[in-house]
Amino acid sequence: MLEMSLDLLYLNYNDQFKHDILIFHEGDFDLESQKEVRKGRDEIKFQEIHFQIPSFLKSEEIPILWDGKYGLGHRHMARFYSVTIFHILSELGYDWFMRMDDDSFIHSKINYNLFEFMDRNGYQYGYRAILKEPQRPTLGFSEAVFAYIKAERLKPKTFLDNFDLSTSVNYEYFSFKGMLKKRLTIFLEKLLNTLNHDFHNWPLPTEWNRLTYYNNFLITNINFWMRRDVQAFVGHFDRLGGTYKYRWTDHILHTAAVQIYLSEEKVFQFDDWTYEHATIKDGNLEWGGIFEGKDDKNNPVVKDFIKKYGKARHDY
């Protein structure tokens, strides 16, 4: 899959732009394997990393199997993309970062420089798709984020747009509940549409829609993640250990950080080219899928995918 992902990336993009490509690995690529993967493409470099549970967490509190079936590997990966990678890339001197997994496939020609496009238009975070995270690995996350927002007295840019704040008021405290509920709902909606709203004294919203950036593909400005306030936010959640204890993933942390600290005009969704990232189990589409580009209609790859799995993407 890694070779297929790289071949498609070069065919549809990097043959033209020749960006550096870093392949992060845990020592499982010997020199011969690296040569085989490179295929003479000098832009490809291998970067060895080593995962471990951070020393500030108590190992006895970390389940070896989360929910009895998920090992530590996925959680190591989530922390890597949430915390570690930005420090590595910053130290290497990079300003921008585009992530792809070894099973991420670009199926359309991209004839423009993605990084220049982001920089020229003032975007700091780009994504290709949105999926709804399952409830189980998000338990407690939105409450922890909201607690941080309240404690730090932050004014999130768009994060609260993903809540039904009308559910956060306990109407049992009021007589004439029906009338007051309607009036309070209208009031809260107006409150959210006010740029200088102060929501810090309101009860916790309970209905997070769990829509997250499907960040197996992303483009982002590294300096954003190295900002002091963003580092404080990411570091706080790292010290909570939610990634290891509760399987809070990198994409829910990315989503929260971006929607708290970046205004809407600095975030961009690419929709012009076709992208595939799918989790297949026992021949069935379990997660993700193929996302057809608006400028790439009737791509046979999309038709073949639907024929094979019965649909283009996992429904949420």
Short mmCIF file of N, CA and C in Angstrom, two decimals, residues 78-197:
data_model
loop_
_atom_site.label_atom_id
_atom_site.label_comp_id
_atom_site.label_asym_id
_atom_site.label_seq_id
_atom_site.Cartn_x
_atom_site.Cartn_y
_atom_site.Cartn_z
N ALA A 78 -1.49 8.27 17.39
CA ALA A 78 -2.34 9.43 17.63
C ALA A 78 -1.56 10.52 18.37
N ARG A 79 -0.76 10.13 19.35
CA ARG A 79 0.05 11.14 20.05
C ARG A 79 1.12 11.72 19.13
N PHE A 80 1.67 10.89 18.27
CA PHE A 80 2.69 11.37 17.33
C PHE A 80 2.13 12.50 16.47
N TYR A 81 0.93 12.29 15.92
CA TYR A 81 0.35 13.31 15.04
C TYR A 81 -0.29 14.46 15.81
N SER A 82 -0.56 14.26 17.10
CA SER A 82 -1.12 15.35 17.91
C SER A 82 -0.05 16.25 18.48
N VAL A 83 1.08 15.66 18.87
CA VAL A 83 2.07 16.37 19.68
C VAL A 83 3.45 16.39 19.03
N THR A 84 3.98 15.21 18.75
CA THR A 84 5.41 15.06 18.47
C THR A 84 5.82 15.59 17.12
N ILE A 85 5.02 15.34 16.10
CA ILE A 85 5.48 15.59 14.73
C ILE A 85 5.80 17.05 14.46
N PHE A 86 5.08 17.96 15.09
CA PHE A 86 5.30 19.37 14.82
C PHE A 86 6.65 19.84 15.35
N HIS A 87 7.07 19.28 16.46
CA HIS A 87 8.39 19.60 17.00
C HIS A 87 9.49 19.05 16.08
N ILE A 88 9.31 17.83 15.60
CA ILE A 88 10.29 17.23 14.70
C ILE A 88 10.43 18.05 13.44
N LEU A 89 9.30 18.38 12.81
CA LEU A 89 9.34 19.12 11.55
C LEU A 89 9.87 20.53 11.73
N SER A 90 9.53 21.17 12.85
CA SER A 90 10.04 22.50 13.12
C SER A 90 11.56 22.47 13.27
N GLU A 91 12.08 21.48 13.98
CA GLU A 91 13.53 21.35 14.17
C GLU A 91 14.23 21.05 12.84
N LEU A 92 13.52 20.37 11.92
CA LEU A 92 14.10 20.08 10.60
C LEU A 92 14.03 21.28 9.66
N GLY A 93 13.35 22.35 10.10
CA GLY A 93 13.32 23.58 9.31
C GLY A 93 12.16 23.71 8.36
N TYR A 94 11.14 22.88 8.49
CA TYR A 94 9.99 22.96 7.59
C TYR A 94 8.96 23.97 8.12
N ASP A 95 8.28 24.62 7.18
CA ASP A 95 7.21 25.57 7.52
C ASP A 95 5.83 24.96 7.31
N TRP A 96 5.73 23.99 6.40
CA TRP A 96 4.45 23.38 6.04
C TRP A 96 4.58 21.86 6.10
N PHE A 97 3.44 21.24 6.28
CA PHE A 97 3.40 19.79 6.43
C PHE A 97 2.13 19.26 5.78
N MET A 98 2.27 18.28 4.91
CA MET A 98 1.13 17.57 4.34
C MET A 98 1.21 16.12 4.80
N ARG A 99 0.17 15.65 5.43
CA ARG A 99 0.16 14.28 5.92
C ARG A 99 -0.56 13.36 4.95
N MET A 100 0.02 12.20 4.73
CA MET A 100 -0.68 11.09 4.10
C MET A 100 -0.30 9.82 4.84
N ASP A 101 -1.25 8.93 5.01
CA ASP A 101 -0.96 7.61 5.57
C ASP A 101 -0.50 6.68 4.45
N ASP A 102 -0.01 5.50 4.82
CA ASP A 102 0.46 4.59 3.77
C ASP A 102 -0.69 3.99 2.96
N ASP A 103 -1.92 4.20 3.42
CA ASP A 103 -3.09 3.76 2.65
C ASP A 103 -3.94 4.95 2.21
N SER A 104 -3.28 6.11 2.00
CA SER A 104 -3.95 7.29 1.43
C SER A 104 -3.61 7.35 -0.06
N PHE A 105 -4.63 7.50 -0.89
CA PHE A 105 -4.43 7.45 -2.34
C PHE A 105 -5.05 8.67 -3.02
N ILE A 106 -4.24 9.39 -3.79
CA ILE A 106 -4.73 10.51 -4.59
C ILE A 106 -4.97 10.00 -6.00
N HIS A 107 -6.21 10.11 -6.46
CA HIS A 107 -6.60 9.51 -7.73
C HIS A 107 -6.83 10.53 -8.85
N SER A 108 -6.51 11.80 -8.60
CA SER A 108 -6.70 12.84 -9.62
C SER A 108 -5.42 13.62 -9.82
N LYS A 109 -5.27 14.18 -11.01
CA LYS A 109 -4.17 15.10 -11.26
C LYS A 109 -4.38 16.38 -10.45
N ILE A 110 -3.35 16.80 -9.74
CA ILE A 110 -3.37 18.08 -9.03
C ILE A 110 -2.29 18.93 -9.68
N ASN A 111 -2.70 19.95 -10.41
CA ASN A 111 -1.77 20.72 -11.24
C ASN A 111 -1.35 22.03 -10.61
N TYR A 112 -1.58 22.19 -9.33
CA TYR A 112 -1.16 23.41 -8.65
C TYR A 112 -0.41 23.03 -7.38
N ASN A 113 0.48 23.89 -6.94
CA ASN A 113 1.27 23.64 -5.74
C ASN A 113 0.39 23.83 -4.51
N LEU A 114 0.15 22.76 -3.81
CA LEU A 114 -0.78 22.79 -2.67
C LEU A 114 -0.30 23.74 -1.58
N PHE A 115 0.99 23.75 -1.31
CA PHE A 115 1.52 24.61 -0.25
C PHE A 115 1.45 26.08 -0.64
N GLU A 116 1.79 26.37 -1.90
CA GLU A 116 1.69 27.76 -2.36
C GLU A 116 0.24 28.24 -2.35
N PHE A 117 -0.67 27.34 -2.70
CA PHE A 117 -2.10 27.68 -2.66
C PHE A 117 -2.52 28.05 -1.25
N MET A 118 -2.11 27.25 -0.27
CA MET A 118 -2.45 27.54 1.12
C MET A 118 -1.86 28.86 1.57
N ASP A 119 -0.59 29.05 1.30
CA ASP A 119 0.12 30.25 1.75
C ASP A 119 -0.44 31.51 1.09
N ARG A 120 -0.66 31.44 -0.20
CA ARG A 120 -1.13 32.61 -0.96
C ARG A 120 -2.51 33.07 -0.49
N ASN A 121 -3.34 32.12 -0.07
CA ASN A 121 -4.70 32.46 0.33
C ASN A 121 -4.88 32.62 1.84
N GLY A 122 -3.79 32.55 2.57
CA GLY A 122 -3.87 32.78 4.01
C GLY A 122 -4.46 31.63 4.81
N TYR A 123 -4.51 30.43 4.21
CA TYR A 123 -5.03 29.27 4.94
C TYR A 123 -3.92 28.66 5.81
N GLN A 124 -4.31 28.15 6.97
CA GLN A 124 -3.33 27.51 7.85
C GLN A 124 -3.65 26.04 8.12
N TYR A 125 -4.84 25.61 7.75
CA TYR A 125 -5.18 24.20 7.91
C TYR A 125 -6.08 23.80 6.76
N GLY A 126 -5.69 22.74 6.05
CA GLY A 126 -6.49 22.24 4.95
C GLY A 126 -6.81 20.77 5.13
N TYR A 127 -8.00 20.37 4.71
CA TYR A 127 -8.44 18.98 4.85
C TYR A 127 -9.22 18.58 3.61
N ARG A 128 -9.45 17.30 3.47
CA ARG A 128 -10.17 16.81 2.29
C ARG A 128 -11.58 16.33 2.63
N ALA A 129 -11.77 15.77 3.83
CA ALA A 129 -13.06 15.18 4.15
C ALA A 129 -13.36 15.34 5.64
N ILE A 130 -14.65 15.21 5.96
CA ILE A 130 -15.13 15.23 7.34
C ILE A 130 -15.89 13.93 7.59
N LEU A 131 -15.60 13.30 8.72
CA LEU A 131 -16.37 12.14 9.14
C LEU A 131 -16.79 12.31 10.59
N LYS A 132 -17.82 11.60 10.96
CA LYS A 132 -18.32 11.67 12.33
C LYS A 132 -17.65 10.59 13.16
N GLU A 133 -16.94 11.02 14.19
CA GLU A 133 -16.24 10.08 15.06
C GLU A 133 -17.25 9.27 15.88
N PRO A 134 -17.03 7.97 16.06
CA PRO A 134 -17.93 7.18 16.91
C PRO A 134 -17.95 7.75 18.33
N GLN A 135 -19.02 7.47 19.04
CA GLN A 135 -19.18 8.05 20.37
C GLN A 135 -18.19 7.47 21.38
N ARG A 136 -17.93 6.17 21.30
CA ARG A 136 -17.14 5.50 22.34
C ARG A 136 -15.77 6.14 22.56
N PRO A 137 -14.97 6.40 21.50
CA PRO A 137 -13.65 6.99 21.75
C PRO A 137 -13.66 8.51 21.90
N THR A 138 -14.83 9.09 22.09
CA THR A 138 -14.89 10.54 22.34
C THR A 138 -15.46 10.84 23.72
N LEU A 139 -15.80 9.82 24.50
CA LEU A 139 -16.43 10.05 25.79
C LEU A 139 -15.55 10.92 26.68
N GLY A 140 -16.11 12.01 27.15
CA GLY A 140 -15.40 12.93 28.03
C GLY A 140 -14.59 13.98 27.32
N PHE A 141 -14.37 13.83 26.00
CA PHE A 141 -13.47 14.76 25.31
C PHE A 141 -14.05 16.17 25.22
N SER A 142 -15.27 16.28 24.72
CA SER A 142 -15.83 17.63 24.56
C SER A 142 -16.00 18.33 25.90
N GLU A 143 -16.31 17.55 26.94
CA GLU A 143 -16.43 18.14 28.27
C GLU A 143 -15.07 18.69 28.75
N ALA A 144 -14.00 17.93 28.45
CA ALA A 144 -12.66 18.38 28.84
C ALA A 144 -12.25 19.62 28.06
N VAL A 145 -12.61 19.66 26.78
CA VAL A 145 -12.30 20.84 25.98
C VAL A 145 -13.06 22.06 26.50
N PHE A 146 -14.33 21.88 26.79
CA PHE A 146 -15.12 23.00 27.25
C PHE A 146 -14.61 23.48 28.61
N ALA A 147 -14.19 22.57 29.47
CA ALA A 147 -13.62 22.97 30.76
C ALA A 147 -12.37 23.81 30.56
N TYR A 148 -11.54 23.44 29.59
CA TYR A 148 -10.33 24.21 29.29
C TYR A 148 -10.70 25.59 28.77
N ILE A 149 -11.68 25.65 27.89
CA ILE A 149 -12.12 26.92 27.34
C ILE A 149 -12.59 27.85 28.45
N LYS A 150 -13.38 27.30 29.35
CA LYS A 150 -13.90 28.12 30.45
C LYS A 150 -12.79 28.57 31.40
N ALA A 151 -11.90 27.65 31.74
CA ALA A 151 -10.83 27.98 32.68
C ALA A 151 -9.89 29.04 32.11
N GLU A 152 -9.60 28.94 30.82
CA GLU A 152 -8.69 29.89 30.17
C GLU A 152 -9.42 31.12 29.64
N ARG A 153 -10.75 31.13 29.76
CA ARG A 153 -11.58 32.23 29.28
C ARG A 153 -11.30 32.55 27.80
N LEU A 154 -11.33 31.48 27.03
CA LEU A 154 -11.09 31.60 25.59
C LEU A 154 -12.38 31.95 24.87
N LYS A 155 -12.24 32.48 23.69
CA LYS A 155 -13.37 32.72 22.80
C LYS A 155 -13.14 31.89 21.53
N PRO A 156 -13.65 30.68 21.50
CA PRO A 156 -13.40 29.79 20.35
C PRO A 156 -13.92 30.41 19.05
N LYS A 157 -13.20 30.14 17.98
CA LYS A 157 -13.60 30.68 16.69
C LYS A 157 -14.86 29.98 16.17
N THR A 158 -14.84 28.65 16.04
CA THR A 158 -16.00 27.94 15.50
C THR A 158 -16.35 26.67 16.27
N PHE A 159 -15.59 26.34 17.31
CA PHE A 159 -15.80 25.06 18.00
C PHE A 159 -17.22 24.92 18.54
N LEU A 160 -17.79 25.99 19.09
CA LEU A 160 -19.11 25.90 19.68
C LEU A 160 -20.22 25.77 18.65
N ASP A 161 -19.89 26.00 17.38
CA ASP A 161 -20.89 25.80 16.33
C ASP A 161 -21.30 24.34 16.21
N ASN A 162 -20.51 23.46 16.80
CA ASN A 162 -20.77 22.02 16.72
C ASN A 162 -21.57 21.48 17.89
N PHE A 163 -22.16 22.38 18.67
CA PHE A 163 -22.98 21.99 19.82
C PHE A 163 -24.39 22.52 19.65
N ASP A 164 -25.34 21.80 20.24
CA ASP A 164 -26.70 22.32 20.38
C ASP A 164 -26.77 22.95 21.76
N LEU A 165 -26.46 24.24 21.83
CA LEU A 165 -26.41 24.89 23.14
C LEU A 165 -27.78 25.02 23.78
N SER A 166 -28.84 24.86 22.98
CA SER A 166 -30.17 24.98 23.57
C SER A 166 -30.46 23.84 24.54
N THR A 167 -29.65 22.76 24.46
CA THR A 167 -29.86 21.63 25.37
C THR A 167 -29.13 21.81 26.69
N SER A 168 -28.35 22.90 26.80
CA SER A 168 -27.47 23.02 27.97
C SER A 168 -28.16 23.66 29.17
N VAL A 169 -29.36 24.18 28.99
CA VAL A 169 -30.06 24.83 30.10
C VAL A 169 -31.06 23.86 30.70
N ASN A 170 -31.05 23.73 31.99
CA ASN A 170 -32.02 22.86 32.67
C ASN A 170 -33.31 23.65 32.87
N TYR A 171 -34.27 23.40 32.01
CA TYR A 171 -35.52 24.18 32.04
C TYR A 171 -36.41 23.83 33.22
N GLU A 172 -36.07 22.75 33.95
CA GLU A 172 -36.87 22.39 35.11
C GLU A 172 -36.81 23.46 36.20
N TYR A 173 -35.80 24.33 36.11
CA TYR A 173 -35.68 25.38 37.10
C TYR A 173 -36.69 26.51 36.87
N PHE A 174 -37.34 26.46 35.73
CA PHE A 174 -38.23 27.56 35.38
C PHE A 174 -39.69 27.10 35.39
N SER A 175 -40.58 27.99 35.80
CA SER A 175 -42.00 27.77 35.53
C SER A 175 -42.26 28.27 34.11
N PHE A 176 -43.43 27.98 33.62
CA PHE A 176 -43.76 28.35 32.24
C PHE A 176 -42.66 27.82 31.29
N LYS A 177 -42.33 26.55 31.47
CA LYS A 177 -41.16 26.00 30.79
C LYS A 177 -41.21 26.18 29.27
N GLY A 178 -42.35 25.87 28.68
CA GLY A 178 -42.41 25.91 27.23
C GLY A 178 -42.09 27.27 26.67
N MET A 179 -42.70 28.30 27.24
CA MET A 179 -42.48 29.65 26.75
C MET A 179 -41.03 30.08 26.97
N LEU A 180 -40.51 29.79 28.16
CA LEU A 180 -39.15 30.19 28.47
C LEU A 180 -38.13 29.42 27.64
N LYS A 181 -38.43 28.14 27.39
CA LYS A 181 -37.52 27.35 26.57
C LYS A 181 -37.37 27.98 25.19
N LYS A 182 -38.47 28.37 24.61
CA LYS A 182 -38.42 28.97 23.28
C LYS A 182 -37.64 30.27 23.33
N ARG A 183 -37.93 31.10 24.33
CA ARG A 183 -37.25 32.39 24.41
C ARG A 183 -35.75 32.22 24.70
N LEU A 184 -35.42 31.26 25.58
CA LEU A 184 -34.02 31.04 25.90
C LEU A 184 -33.25 30.48 24.70
N THR A 185 -33.90 29.62 23.94
CA THR A 185 -33.26 29.07 22.74
C THR A 185 -32.93 30.18 21.76
N ILE A 186 -33.89 31.06 21.52
CA ILE A 186 -33.67 32.19 20.62
C ILE A 186 -32.55 33.07 21.15
N PHE A 187 -32.57 33.31 22.47
CA PHE A 187 -31.55 34.15 23.08
C PHE A 187 -30.16 33.54 22.91
N LEU A 188 -30.05 32.22 23.13
CA LEU A 188 -28.76 31.57 22.99
C LEU A 188 -28.25 31.59 21.56
N GLU A 189 -29.16 31.43 20.61
CA GLU A 189 -28.76 31.49 19.21
C GLU A 189 -28.21 32.87 18.87
N LYS A 190 -28.88 33.91 19.36
CA LYS A 190 -28.38 35.27 19.13
C LYS A 190 -27.04 35.45 19.82
N LEU A 191 -26.92 34.85 21.01
CA LEU A 191 -25.69 34.99 21.77
C LEU A 191 -24.50 34.42 21.00
N LEU A 192 -24.71 33.27 20.38
CA LEU A 192 -23.64 32.62 19.63
C LEU A 192 -23.24 33.40 18.39
N ASN A 193 -24.18 34.15 17.84
CA ASN A 193 -23.90 34.91 16.63
C ASN A 193 -23.26 36.26 16.93
N THR A 194 -23.03 36.53 18.19
CA THR A 194 -22.40 37.77 18.58
C THR A 194 -20.91 37.53 18.79
N LEU A 195 -20.08 38.29 18.10
CA LEU A 195 -18.65 38.02 18.13
C LEU A 195 -18.07 38.12 19.54
N ASN A 196 -18.58 39.03 20.33
CA ASN A 196 -18.02 39.25 21.66
C ASN A 196 -18.83 38.58 22.75
N HIS A 197 -19.47 37.43 22.41
CA HIS A 197 -20.31 36.78 23.40
C HIS A 197 -19.47 36.28 24.58
#
